[in-house]
mmCIF file of C-alpha atoms and ligand atoms in Angstrom:
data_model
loop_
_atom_site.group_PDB
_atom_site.id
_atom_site.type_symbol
_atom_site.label_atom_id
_atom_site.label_comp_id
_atom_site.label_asym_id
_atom_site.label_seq_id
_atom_site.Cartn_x
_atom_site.Cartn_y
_atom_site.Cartn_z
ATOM 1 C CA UNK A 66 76.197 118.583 80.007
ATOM 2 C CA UNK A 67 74.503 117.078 82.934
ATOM 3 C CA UNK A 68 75.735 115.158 84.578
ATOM 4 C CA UNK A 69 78.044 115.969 87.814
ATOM 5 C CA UNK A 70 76.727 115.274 90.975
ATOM 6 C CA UNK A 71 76.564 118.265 94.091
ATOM 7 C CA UNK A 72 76.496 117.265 97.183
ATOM 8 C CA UNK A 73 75.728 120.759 98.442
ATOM 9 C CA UNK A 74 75.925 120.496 102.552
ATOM 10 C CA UNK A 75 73.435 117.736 102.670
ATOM 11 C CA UNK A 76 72.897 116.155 106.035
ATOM 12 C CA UNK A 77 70.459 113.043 106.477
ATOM 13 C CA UNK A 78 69.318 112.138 110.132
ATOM 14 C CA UNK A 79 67.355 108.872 111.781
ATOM 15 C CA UNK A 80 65.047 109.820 114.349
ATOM 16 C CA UNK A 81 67.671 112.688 115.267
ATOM 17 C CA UNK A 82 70.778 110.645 114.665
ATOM 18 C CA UNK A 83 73.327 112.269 111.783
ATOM 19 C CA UNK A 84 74.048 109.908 109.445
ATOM 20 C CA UNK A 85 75.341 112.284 107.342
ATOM 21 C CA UNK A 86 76.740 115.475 108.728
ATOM 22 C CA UNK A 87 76.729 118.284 106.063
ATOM 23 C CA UNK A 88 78.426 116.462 102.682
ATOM 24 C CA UNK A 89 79.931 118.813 100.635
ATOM 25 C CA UNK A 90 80.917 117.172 97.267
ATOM 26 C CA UNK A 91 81.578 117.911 93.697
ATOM 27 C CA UNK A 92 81.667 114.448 91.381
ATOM 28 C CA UNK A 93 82.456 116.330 87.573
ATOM 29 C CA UNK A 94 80.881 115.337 84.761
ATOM 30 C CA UNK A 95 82.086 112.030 83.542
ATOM 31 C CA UNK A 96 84.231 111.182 86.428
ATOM 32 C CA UNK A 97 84.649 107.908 88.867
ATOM 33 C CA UNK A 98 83.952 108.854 92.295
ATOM 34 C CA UNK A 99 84.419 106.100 94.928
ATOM 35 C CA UNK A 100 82.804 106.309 98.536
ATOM 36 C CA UNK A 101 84.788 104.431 100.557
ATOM 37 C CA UNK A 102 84.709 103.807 104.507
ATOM 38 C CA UNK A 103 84.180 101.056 107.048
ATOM 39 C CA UNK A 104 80.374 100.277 107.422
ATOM 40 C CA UNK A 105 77.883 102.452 109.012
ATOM 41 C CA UNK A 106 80.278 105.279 107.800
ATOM 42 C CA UNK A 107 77.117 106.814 105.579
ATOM 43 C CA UNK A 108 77.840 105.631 102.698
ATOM 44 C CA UNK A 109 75.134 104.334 101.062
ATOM 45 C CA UNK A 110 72.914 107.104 103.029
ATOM 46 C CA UNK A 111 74.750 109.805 100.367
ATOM 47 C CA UNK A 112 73.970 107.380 97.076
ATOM 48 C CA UNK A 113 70.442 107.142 98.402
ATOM 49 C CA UNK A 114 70.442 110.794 98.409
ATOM 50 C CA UNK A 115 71.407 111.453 94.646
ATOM 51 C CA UNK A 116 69.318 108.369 93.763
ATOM 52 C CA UNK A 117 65.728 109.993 95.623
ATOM 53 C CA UNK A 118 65.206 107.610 98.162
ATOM 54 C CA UNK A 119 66.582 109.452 100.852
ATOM 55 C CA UNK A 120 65.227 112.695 101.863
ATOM 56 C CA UNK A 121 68.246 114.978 103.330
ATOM 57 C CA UNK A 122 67.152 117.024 106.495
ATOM 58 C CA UNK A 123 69.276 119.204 105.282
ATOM 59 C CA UNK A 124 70.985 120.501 102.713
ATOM 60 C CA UNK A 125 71.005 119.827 98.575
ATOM 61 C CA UNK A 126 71.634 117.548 95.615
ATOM 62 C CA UNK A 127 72.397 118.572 92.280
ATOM 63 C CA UNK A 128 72.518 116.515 89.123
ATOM 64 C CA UNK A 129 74.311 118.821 86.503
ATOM 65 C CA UNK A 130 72.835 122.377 87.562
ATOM 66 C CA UNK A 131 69.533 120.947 88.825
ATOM 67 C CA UNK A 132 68.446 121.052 91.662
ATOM 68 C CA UNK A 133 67.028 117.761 92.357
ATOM 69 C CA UNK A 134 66.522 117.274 96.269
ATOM 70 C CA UNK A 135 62.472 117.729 95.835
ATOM 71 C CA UNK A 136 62.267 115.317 92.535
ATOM 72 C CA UNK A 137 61.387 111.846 92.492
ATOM 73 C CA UNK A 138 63.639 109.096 91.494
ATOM 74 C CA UNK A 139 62.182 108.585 88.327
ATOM 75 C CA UNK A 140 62.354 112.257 87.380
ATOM 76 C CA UNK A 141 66.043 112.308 87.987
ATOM 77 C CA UNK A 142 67.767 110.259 85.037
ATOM 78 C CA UNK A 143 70.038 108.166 86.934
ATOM 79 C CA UNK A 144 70.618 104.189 86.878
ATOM 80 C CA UNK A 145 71.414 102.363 89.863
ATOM 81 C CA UNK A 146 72.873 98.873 90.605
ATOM 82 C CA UNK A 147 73.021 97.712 94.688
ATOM 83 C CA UNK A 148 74.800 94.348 95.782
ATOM 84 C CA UNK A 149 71.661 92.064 95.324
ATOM 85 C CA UNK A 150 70.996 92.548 91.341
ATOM 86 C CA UNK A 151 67.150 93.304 92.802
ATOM 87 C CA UNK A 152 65.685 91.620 89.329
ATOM 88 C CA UNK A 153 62.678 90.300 89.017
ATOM 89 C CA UNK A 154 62.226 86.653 89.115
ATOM 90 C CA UNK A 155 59.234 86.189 86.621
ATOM 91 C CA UNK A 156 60.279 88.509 84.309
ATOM 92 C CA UNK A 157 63.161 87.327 81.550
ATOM 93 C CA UNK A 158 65.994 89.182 80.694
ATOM 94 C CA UNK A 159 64.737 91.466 78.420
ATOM 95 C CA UNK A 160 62.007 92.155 80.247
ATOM 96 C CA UNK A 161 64.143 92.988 83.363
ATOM 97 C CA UNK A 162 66.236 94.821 81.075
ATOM 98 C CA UNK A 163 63.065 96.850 79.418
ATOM 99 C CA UNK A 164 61.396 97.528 82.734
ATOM 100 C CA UNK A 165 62.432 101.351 83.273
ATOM 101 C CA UNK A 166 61.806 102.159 79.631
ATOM 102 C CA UNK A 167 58.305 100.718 80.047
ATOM 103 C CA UNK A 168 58.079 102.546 83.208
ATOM 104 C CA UNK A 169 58.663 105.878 81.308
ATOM 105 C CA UNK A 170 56.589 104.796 78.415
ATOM 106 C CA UNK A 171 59.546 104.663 75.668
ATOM 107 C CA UNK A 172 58.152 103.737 72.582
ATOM 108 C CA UNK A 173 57.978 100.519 71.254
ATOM 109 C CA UNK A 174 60.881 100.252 68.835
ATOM 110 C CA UNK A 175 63.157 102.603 70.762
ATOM 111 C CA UNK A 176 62.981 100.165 73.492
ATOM 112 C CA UNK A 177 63.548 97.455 71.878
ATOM 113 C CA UNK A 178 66.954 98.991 70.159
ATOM 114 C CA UNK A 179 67.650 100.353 73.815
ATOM 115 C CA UNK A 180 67.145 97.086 75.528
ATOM 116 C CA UNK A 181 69.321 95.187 72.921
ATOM 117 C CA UNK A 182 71.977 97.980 73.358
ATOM 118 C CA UNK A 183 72.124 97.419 76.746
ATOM 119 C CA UNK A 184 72.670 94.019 76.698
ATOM 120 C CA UNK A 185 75.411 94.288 74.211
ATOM 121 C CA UNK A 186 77.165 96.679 76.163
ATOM 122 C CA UNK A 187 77.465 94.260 79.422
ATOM 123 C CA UNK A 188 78.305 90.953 77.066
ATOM 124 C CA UNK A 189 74.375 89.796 77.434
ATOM 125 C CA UNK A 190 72.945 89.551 74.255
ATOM 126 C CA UNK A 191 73.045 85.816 73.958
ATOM 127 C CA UNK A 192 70.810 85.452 77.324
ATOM 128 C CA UNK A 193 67.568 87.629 76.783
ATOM 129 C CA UNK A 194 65.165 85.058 76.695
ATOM 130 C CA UNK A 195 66.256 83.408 80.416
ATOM 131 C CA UNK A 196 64.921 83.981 83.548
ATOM 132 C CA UNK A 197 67.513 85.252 86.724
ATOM 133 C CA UNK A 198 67.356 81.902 88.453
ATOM 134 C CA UNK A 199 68.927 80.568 84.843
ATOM 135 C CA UNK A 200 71.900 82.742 85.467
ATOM 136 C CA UNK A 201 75.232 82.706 87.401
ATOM 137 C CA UNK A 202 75.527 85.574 89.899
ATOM 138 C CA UNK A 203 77.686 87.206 87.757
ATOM 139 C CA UNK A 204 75.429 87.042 85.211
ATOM 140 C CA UNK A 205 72.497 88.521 87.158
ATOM 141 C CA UNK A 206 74.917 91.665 88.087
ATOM 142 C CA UNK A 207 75.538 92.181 84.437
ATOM 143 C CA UNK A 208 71.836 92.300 83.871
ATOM 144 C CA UNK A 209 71.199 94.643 86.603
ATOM 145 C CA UNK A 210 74.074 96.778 84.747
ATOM 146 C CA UNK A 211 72.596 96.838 81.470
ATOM 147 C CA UNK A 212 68.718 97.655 83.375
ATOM 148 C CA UNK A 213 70.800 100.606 84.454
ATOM 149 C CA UNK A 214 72.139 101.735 81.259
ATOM 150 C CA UNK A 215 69.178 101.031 78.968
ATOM 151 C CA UNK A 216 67.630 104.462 80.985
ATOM 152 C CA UNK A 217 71.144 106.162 78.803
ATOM 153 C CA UNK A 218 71.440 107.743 82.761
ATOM 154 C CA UNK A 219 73.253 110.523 83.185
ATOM 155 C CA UNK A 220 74.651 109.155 86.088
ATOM 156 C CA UNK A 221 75.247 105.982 87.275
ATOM 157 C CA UNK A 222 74.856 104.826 91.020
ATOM 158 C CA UNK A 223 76.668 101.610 92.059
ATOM 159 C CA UNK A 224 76.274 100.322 95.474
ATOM 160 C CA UNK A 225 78.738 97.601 96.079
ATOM 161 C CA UNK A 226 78.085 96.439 93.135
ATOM 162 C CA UNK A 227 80.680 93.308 93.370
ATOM 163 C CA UNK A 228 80.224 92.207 97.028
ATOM 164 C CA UNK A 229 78.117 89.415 96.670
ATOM 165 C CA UNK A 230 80.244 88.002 94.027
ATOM 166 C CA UNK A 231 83.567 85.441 94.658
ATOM 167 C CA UNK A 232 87.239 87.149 94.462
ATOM 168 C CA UNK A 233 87.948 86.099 90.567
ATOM 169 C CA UNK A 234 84.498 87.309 89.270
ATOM 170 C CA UNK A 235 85.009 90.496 91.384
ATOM 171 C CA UNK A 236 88.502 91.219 89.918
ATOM 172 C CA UNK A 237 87.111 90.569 86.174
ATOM 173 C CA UNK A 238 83.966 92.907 86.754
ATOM 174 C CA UNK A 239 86.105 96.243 87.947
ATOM 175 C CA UNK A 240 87.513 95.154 84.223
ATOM 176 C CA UNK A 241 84.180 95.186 82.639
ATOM 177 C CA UNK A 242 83.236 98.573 84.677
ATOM 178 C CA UNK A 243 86.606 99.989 83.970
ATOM 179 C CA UNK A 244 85.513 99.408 79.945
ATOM 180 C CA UNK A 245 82.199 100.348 80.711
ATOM 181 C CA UNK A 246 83.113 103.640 81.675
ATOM 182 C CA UNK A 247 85.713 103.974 78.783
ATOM 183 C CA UNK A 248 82.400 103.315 76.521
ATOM 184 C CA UNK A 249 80.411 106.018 78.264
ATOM 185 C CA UNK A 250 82.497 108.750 78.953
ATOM 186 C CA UNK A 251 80.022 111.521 79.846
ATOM 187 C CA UNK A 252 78.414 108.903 82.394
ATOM 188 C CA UNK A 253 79.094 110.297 86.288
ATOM 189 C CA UNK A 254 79.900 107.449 87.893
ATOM 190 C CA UNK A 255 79.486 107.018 92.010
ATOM 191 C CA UNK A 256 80.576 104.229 93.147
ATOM 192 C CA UNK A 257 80.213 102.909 97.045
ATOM 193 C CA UNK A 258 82.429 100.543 98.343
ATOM 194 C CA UNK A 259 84.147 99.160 101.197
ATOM 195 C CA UNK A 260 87.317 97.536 99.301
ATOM 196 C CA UNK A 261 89.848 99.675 98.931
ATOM 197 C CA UNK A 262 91.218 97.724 95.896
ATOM 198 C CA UNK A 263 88.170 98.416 94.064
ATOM 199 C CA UNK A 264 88.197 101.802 94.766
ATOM 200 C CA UNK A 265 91.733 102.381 93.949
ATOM 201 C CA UNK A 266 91.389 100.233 91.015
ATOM 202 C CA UNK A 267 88.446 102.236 89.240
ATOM 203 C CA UNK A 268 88.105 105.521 91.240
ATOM 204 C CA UNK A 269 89.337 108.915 89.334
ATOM 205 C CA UNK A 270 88.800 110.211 93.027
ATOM 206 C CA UNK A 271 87.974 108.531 96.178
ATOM 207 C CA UNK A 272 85.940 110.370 98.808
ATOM 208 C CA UNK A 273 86.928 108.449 102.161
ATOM 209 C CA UNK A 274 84.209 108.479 104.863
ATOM 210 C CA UNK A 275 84.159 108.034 108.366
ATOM 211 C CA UNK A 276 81.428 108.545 111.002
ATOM 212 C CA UNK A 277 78.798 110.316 109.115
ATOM 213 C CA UNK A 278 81.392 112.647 107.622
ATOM 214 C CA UNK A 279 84.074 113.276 104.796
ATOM 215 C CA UNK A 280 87.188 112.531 105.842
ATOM 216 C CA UNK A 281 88.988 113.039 103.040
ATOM 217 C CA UNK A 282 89.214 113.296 98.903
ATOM 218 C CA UNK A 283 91.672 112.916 96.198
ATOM 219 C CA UNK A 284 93.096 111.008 93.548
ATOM 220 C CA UNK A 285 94.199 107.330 94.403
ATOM 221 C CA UNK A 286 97.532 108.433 93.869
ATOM 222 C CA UNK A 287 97.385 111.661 96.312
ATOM 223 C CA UNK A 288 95.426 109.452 99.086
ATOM 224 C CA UNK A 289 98.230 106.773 99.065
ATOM 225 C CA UNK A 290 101.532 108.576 98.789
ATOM 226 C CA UNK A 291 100.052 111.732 101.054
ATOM 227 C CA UNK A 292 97.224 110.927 103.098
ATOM 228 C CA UNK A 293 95.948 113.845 105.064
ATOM 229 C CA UNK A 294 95.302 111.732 107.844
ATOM 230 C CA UNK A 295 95.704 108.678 110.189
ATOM 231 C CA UNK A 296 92.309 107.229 109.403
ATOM 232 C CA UNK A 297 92.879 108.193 105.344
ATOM 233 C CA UNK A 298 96.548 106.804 105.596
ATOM 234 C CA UNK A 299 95.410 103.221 107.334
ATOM 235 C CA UNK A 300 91.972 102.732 105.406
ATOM 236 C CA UNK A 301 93.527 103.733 101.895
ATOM 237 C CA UNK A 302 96.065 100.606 101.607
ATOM 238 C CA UNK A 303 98.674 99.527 104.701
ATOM 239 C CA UNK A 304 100.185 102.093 106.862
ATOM 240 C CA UNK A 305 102.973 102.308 109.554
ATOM 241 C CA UNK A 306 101.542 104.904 111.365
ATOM 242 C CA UNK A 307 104.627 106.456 114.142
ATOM 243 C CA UNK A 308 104.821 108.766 116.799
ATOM 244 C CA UNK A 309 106.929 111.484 116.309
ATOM 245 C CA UNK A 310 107.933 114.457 117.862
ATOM 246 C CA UNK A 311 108.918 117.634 115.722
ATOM 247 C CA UNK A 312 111.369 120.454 116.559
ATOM 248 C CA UNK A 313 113.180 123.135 115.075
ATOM 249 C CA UNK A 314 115.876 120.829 114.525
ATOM 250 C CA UNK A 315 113.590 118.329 112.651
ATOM 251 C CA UNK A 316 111.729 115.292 113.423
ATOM 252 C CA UNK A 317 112.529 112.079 115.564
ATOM 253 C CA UNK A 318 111.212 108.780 116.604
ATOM 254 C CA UNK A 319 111.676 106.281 119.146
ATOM 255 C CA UNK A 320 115.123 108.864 120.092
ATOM 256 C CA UNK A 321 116.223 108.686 116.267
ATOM 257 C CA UNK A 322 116.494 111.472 114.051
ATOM 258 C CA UNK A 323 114.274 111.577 111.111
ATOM 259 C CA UNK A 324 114.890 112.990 107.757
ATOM 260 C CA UNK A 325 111.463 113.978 106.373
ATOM 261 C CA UNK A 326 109.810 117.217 105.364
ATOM 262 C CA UNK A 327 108.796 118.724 108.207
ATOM 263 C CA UNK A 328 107.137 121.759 106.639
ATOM 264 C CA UNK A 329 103.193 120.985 107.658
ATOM 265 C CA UNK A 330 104.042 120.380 111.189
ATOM 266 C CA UNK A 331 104.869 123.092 113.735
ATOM 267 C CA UNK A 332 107.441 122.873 115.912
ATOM 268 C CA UNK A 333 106.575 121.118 119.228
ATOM 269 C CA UNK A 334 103.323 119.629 117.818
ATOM 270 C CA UNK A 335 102.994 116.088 118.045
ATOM 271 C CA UNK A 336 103.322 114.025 114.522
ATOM 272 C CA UNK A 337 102.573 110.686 113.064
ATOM 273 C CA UNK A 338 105.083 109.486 110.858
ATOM 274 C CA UNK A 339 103.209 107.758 107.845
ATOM 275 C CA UNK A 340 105.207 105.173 105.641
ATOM 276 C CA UNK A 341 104.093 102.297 103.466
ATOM 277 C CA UNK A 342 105.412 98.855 104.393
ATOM 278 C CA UNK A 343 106.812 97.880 100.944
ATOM 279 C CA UNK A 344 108.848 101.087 101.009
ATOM 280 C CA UNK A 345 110.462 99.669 104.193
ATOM 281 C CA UNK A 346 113.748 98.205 103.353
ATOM 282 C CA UNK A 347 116.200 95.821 105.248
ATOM 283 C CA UNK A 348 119.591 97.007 106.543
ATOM 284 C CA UNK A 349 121.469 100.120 106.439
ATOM 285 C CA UNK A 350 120.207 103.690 104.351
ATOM 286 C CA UNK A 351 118.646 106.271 105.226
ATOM 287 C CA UNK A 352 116.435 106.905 108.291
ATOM 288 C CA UNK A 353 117.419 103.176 109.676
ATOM 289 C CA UNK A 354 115.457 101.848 112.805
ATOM 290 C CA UNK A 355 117.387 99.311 115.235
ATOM 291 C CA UNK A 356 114.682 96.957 116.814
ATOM 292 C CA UNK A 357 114.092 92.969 116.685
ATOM 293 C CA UNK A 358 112.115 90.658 114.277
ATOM 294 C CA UNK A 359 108.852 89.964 116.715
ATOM 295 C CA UNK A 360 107.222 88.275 113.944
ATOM 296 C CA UNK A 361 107.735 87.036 110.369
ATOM 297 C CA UNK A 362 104.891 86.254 108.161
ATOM 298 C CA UNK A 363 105.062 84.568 104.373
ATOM 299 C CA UNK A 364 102.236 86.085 102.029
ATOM 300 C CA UNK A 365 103.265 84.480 98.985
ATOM 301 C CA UNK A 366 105.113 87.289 96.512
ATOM 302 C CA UNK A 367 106.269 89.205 99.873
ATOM 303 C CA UNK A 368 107.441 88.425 103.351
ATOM 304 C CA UNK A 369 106.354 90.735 106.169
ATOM 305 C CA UNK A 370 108.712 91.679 109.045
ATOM 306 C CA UNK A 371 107.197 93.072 111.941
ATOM 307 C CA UNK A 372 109.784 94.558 113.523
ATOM 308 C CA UNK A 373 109.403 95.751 117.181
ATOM 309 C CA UNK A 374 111.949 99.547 117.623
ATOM 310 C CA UNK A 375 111.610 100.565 121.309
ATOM 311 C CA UNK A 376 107.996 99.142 121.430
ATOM 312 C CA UNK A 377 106.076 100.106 118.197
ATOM 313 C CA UNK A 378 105.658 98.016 115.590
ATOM 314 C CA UNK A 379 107.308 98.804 112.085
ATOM 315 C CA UNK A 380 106.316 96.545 109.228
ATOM 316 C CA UNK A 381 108.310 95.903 106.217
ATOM 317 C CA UNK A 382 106.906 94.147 102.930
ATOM 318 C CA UNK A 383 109.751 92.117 101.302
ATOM 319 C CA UNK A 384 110.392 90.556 98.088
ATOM 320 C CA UNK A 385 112.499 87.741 97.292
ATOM 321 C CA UNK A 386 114.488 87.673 100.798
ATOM 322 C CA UNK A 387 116.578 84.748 100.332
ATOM 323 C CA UNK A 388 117.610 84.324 104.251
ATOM 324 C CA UNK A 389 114.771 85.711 106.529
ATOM 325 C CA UNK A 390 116.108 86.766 110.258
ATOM 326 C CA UNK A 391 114.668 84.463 112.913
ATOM 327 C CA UNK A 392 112.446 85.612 115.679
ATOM 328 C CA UNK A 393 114.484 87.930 118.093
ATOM 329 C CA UNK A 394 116.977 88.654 115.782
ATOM 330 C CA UNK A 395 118.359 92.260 115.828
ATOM 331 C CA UNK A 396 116.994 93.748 112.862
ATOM 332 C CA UNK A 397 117.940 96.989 111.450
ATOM 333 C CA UNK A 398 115.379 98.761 108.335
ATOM 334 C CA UNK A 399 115.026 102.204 106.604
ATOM 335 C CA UNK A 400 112.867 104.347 104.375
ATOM 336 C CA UNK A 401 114.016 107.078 102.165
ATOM 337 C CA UNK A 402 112.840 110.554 103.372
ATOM 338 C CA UNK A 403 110.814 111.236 100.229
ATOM 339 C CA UNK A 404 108.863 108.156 100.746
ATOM 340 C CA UNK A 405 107.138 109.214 104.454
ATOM 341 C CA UNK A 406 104.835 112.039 105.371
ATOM 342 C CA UNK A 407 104.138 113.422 108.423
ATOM 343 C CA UNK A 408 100.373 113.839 109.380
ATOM 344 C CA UNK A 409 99.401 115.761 112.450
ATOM 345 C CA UNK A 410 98.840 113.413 115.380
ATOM 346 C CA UNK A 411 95.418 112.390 116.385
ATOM 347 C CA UNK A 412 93.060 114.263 114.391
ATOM 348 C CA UNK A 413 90.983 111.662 112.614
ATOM 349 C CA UNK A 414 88.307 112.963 112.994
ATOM 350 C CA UNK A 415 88.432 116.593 111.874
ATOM 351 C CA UNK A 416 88.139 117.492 108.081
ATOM 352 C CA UNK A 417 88.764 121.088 108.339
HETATM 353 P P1 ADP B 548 77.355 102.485 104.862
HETATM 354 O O1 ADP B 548 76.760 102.490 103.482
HETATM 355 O O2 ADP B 548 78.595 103.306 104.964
HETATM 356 O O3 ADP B 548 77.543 101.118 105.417
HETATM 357 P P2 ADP B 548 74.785 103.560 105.650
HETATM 358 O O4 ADP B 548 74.665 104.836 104.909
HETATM 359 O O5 ADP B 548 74.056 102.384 105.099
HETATM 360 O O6 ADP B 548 76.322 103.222 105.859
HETATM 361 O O7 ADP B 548 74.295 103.761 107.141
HETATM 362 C C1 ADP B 548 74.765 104.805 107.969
HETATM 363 C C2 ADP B 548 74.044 104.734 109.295
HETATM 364 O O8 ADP B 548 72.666 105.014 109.116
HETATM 365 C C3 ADP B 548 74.110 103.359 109.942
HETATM 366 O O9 ADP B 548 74.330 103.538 111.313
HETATM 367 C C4 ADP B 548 72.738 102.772 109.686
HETATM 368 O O10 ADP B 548 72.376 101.897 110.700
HETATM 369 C C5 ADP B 548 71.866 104.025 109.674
HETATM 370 N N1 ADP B 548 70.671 103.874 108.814
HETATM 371 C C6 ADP B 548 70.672 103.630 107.479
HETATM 372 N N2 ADP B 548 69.412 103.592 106.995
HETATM 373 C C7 ADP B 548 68.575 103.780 108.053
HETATM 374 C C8 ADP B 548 67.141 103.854 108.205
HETATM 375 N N3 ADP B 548 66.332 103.704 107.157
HETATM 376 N N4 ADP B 548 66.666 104.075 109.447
HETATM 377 C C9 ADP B 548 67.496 104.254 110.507
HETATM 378 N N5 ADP B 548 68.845 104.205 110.424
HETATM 379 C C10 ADP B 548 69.388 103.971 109.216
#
């Protein structure tokens, strides 16, 4: 088996500016990875790495247990798809589709069984004979896919694959990857993004980046309900993000008690409380907040309630609320103590 991807300390600089300071990072064999983070954050810097077009200044990448940081991207057996399809505009589909087999001198009938394959797998057999500019841009990304397969990679690079196209083709490609990847289960996926739904939506593990650097890495599920950090905690879906100050005696905000596990944070240190807004609820229960409704906003299945408690904001997502407060109203909302965590305060930029 060969195909995880090592990112083994590799660093990439501009004209002495880090882009990419010292990734360490193990995608298994077979496995989802997302790299998600704002842009700029180095993202596509570390996929350029794996793919060969990037020479680290430091540092190496390993497909499987070779070391590949001095090969060429065509020695390296990966497949790559970026945001712009990149086919070629005089050459049909097939042809597009053929044009790394021909590259590595496949034989005649293999390619032709490969190419057909391909274009089976991505729902494209019925188009082989058109040229891109025949195609919907939906249609040219699942082309670009299936150029990517027809190699039978051992890893597949995807660099925001869906950004140039609209909301409901986006949402019905992450299916097609999802089954994709169900269909190829050896396949190493790495997959950049900036859209945390997509990541969440098709990542095994996401590998959040910020500034050049990993910030953080874990399931979906263990970045949402326990981010390590502020920056993981407000990037990885929506975050109330509170000061809080932790004793002995516990945890409290804004003067209030807190109940929530205090075990990560010593005593005196400064603490951000992190809870999700749709685990906010109105009225009395546990760990209730007293403030007043500064704002009110309808987002269709939910209504948000920003709630201003001794001058921080505290958000609450709410479903089917009937009778909405009006502006100024005293408001009073609560979370239950297993559904906040408390990160250490201010240290968003520090992976240790
Ligand atoms: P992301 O994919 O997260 O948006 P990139 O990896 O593309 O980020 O870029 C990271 C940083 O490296 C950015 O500041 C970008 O301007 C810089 N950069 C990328 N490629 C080059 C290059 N070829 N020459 C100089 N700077 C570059």
């Amino acid at each position: 088996m060969n195909s995880g991807i090592r990112f083994d300390g590799v660093t990439v600089a501009y004209d002495g500016q880090v882009v990419l300071d010292s990734l360490d990072l193990t995608v298994a064999p077979g496995e989802v990875m997302a790299l998600l983070g704002p842009s700029g954050s180095g993202k596509t810097t570390a996929l350029r790495a794996v793919a060969g077009f990037v020479r680290p200044t430091a540092g190496r990448v390993l497909l499987g247990d070779r070391d590949v940081t001095g090969l060429p991207p065509h020695r390296r057996g990966i497949g790559m798809v970026v945001q712009q399809y990149a086919l070629f505009p005089h050459l049909r589909v097939e042809e597009n589709v053929a044009f790394g087999l021909k590259a590595r001198r496949v034989p005649r009938a293999e390619l032709r069984e490969r190419v057909a394959e391909a274009l089976e797998m991505t729902g494209m057999a019925a188009y082989t004979r058109r040229h891109p500019r025949e195609l919907s841009g939906g249609q040219q990304q699942r082309v670009a896919i299936a150029r990517a397969l027809a190699v039978r990679p051992s890893v597949l690079l995807l660099d925001e694959p869906l950004s140039a196209l609209d909301a409901r083709l986006r949402s019905g490609m992450l299916a097609e990857l999802a089954r994709l990847h169900r269909e190829l289960p050896d396949v190493s996926f790495l997959y950049v993004t900036h859209d945390q739904v997509e990541a969440l939506t098709l990542a095994d593990r996401i590998a959040v980046m910020d500034s050049a650097r990993l910030q953080s890495c874990g399931t979906p599920r263990e970045l949402y309900r326990a981010p390590a950090d502020e920056f993981t905690a407000s990037f990885v879906g929506n975050a109330n993000l509170l000061p809080v100050k932790v004793t002995s005696g516990g945890a409290s905000f804004a003067g209030t008690g807190i109940d929530v596990d205090t075990a990560r944070i010593a005593p005196g240190a400064a603490a951000t409380l992190c809870v999700r807004p749709h685990l906010v609820g109105l009225g009395e229960g546990p760990n209730r907040l007293r403030g007043t409704l500064a704002e009110l906003q309808w987002r269709g299945p939910t209504h948000r309630l920003h709630v201003d408690v001794d001058g921080h904001r505290v958000m609450a997502d709410l479903r089917e609320l009937r009778d909405p407060p009006a502006l100024g109203d005293p408001v009073t909302v609560h979370f239950a103590p297993e559904d906040a965590v408390l990160l250490p305060a201010g240290v968003s930029g520090d992976d240790g």
